[in-house]
């Protein structure tokens, strides 16, 4: 959302862009239509005209606001990042990581999913790739509190790099379910979380100058 800024010469502030009412309804309809079509026809079948028809919105409105498929995909990802989601607090590092992993597992293991479709589309669209990067940055920033709480409890060494630990915990799920396409395994979220938590307790993710993730 754009914030208003004083105009030069002491004139009145510029009006804020309207985000409620019809504009919000149109965005919701279009975002829902993009997700549904992406699952049904994939990236190659996704067009602005098809989205406009599915959403019940005039095609000129969609072209004016989103321009093309890349803009549509980017807004779907940005819309997801607008949610109020926060990581769970189970009282233990392993419990928190397991809970996070179960959310990832549920998003990937239930057949064709929007999560997997958006990841695939990001390889075809620069705008979608940028939006996906912003989404991951947002999620890792929100989840850093999981590691902060663990450090405060003494579960992991001070200076443990949050992103490095979180990536290590979730990576097996993406690798197994998206890359290797192995059969869903309900024990995988907990197993990956335990391994990452054990490595963290041993100091494997402690920040050291000059190493990747040292700033996280």
PDB file of N, CA, C and O in Angstrom, residues 23 98 105 141 143 199:
ATOM      1  N   UNK A  23     -12.163  -2.292  -5.126  1.00  0.00           N
ATOM      2  CA  UNK A  23     -10.791  -2.645  -5.479  1.00  0.00           C
ATOM      3  C   UNK A  23     -10.348  -3.915  -4.775  1.00  0.00           C
ATOM      4  O   UNK A  23      -9.713  -4.793  -5.377  1.00  0.00           O
ATOM      5  N   UNK A  98       9.041 -28.916  14.156  1.00  0.00           N
ATOM      6  CA  UNK A  98       8.132 -29.956  13.676  1.00  0.00           C
ATOM      7  C   UNK A  98       6.811 -29.350  13.226  1.00  0.00           C
ATOM      8  O   UNK A  98       6.264 -29.722  12.174  1.00  0.00           O
ATOM      9  N   UNK A 105       4.704 -29.636   4.914  1.00  0.00           N
ATOM     10  CA  UNK A 105       4.340 -30.970   4.433  1.00  0.00           C
ATOM     11  C   UNK A 105       2.895 -30.989   3.920  1.00  0.00           C
ATOM     12  O   UNK A 105       2.614 -31.497   2.833  1.00  0.00           O
ATOM     13  N   UNK A 141      11.920 -14.223   8.032  1.00  0.00           N
ATOM     14  CA  UNK A 141      11.982 -13.166   9.039  1.00  0.00           C
ATOM     15  C   UNK A 141      10.981 -13.436  10.164  1.00  0.00           C
ATOM     16  O   UNK A 141      11.289 -13.257  11.351  1.00  0.00           O
ATOM     17  N   UNK A 143       9.835 -16.350  11.067  1.00  0.00           N
ATOM     18  CA  UNK A 143      10.186 -17.583  11.777  1.00  0.00           C
ATOM     19  C   UNK A 143      11.461 -17.458  12.607  1.00  0.00           C
ATOM     20  O   UNK A 143      11.767 -18.362  13.399  1.00  0.00           O
ATOM     21  N   UNK A 199      21.564 -30.770  15.306  1.00  0.00           N
ATOM     22  CA  UNK A 199      22.718 -30.075  14.728  1.00  0.00           C
ATOM     23  C   UNK A 199      22.861 -28.680  15.325  1.00  0.00           C
ATOM     24  O   UNK A 199      23.982 -28.218  15.591  1.00  0.00           O
TER      25      UNK A 199
END
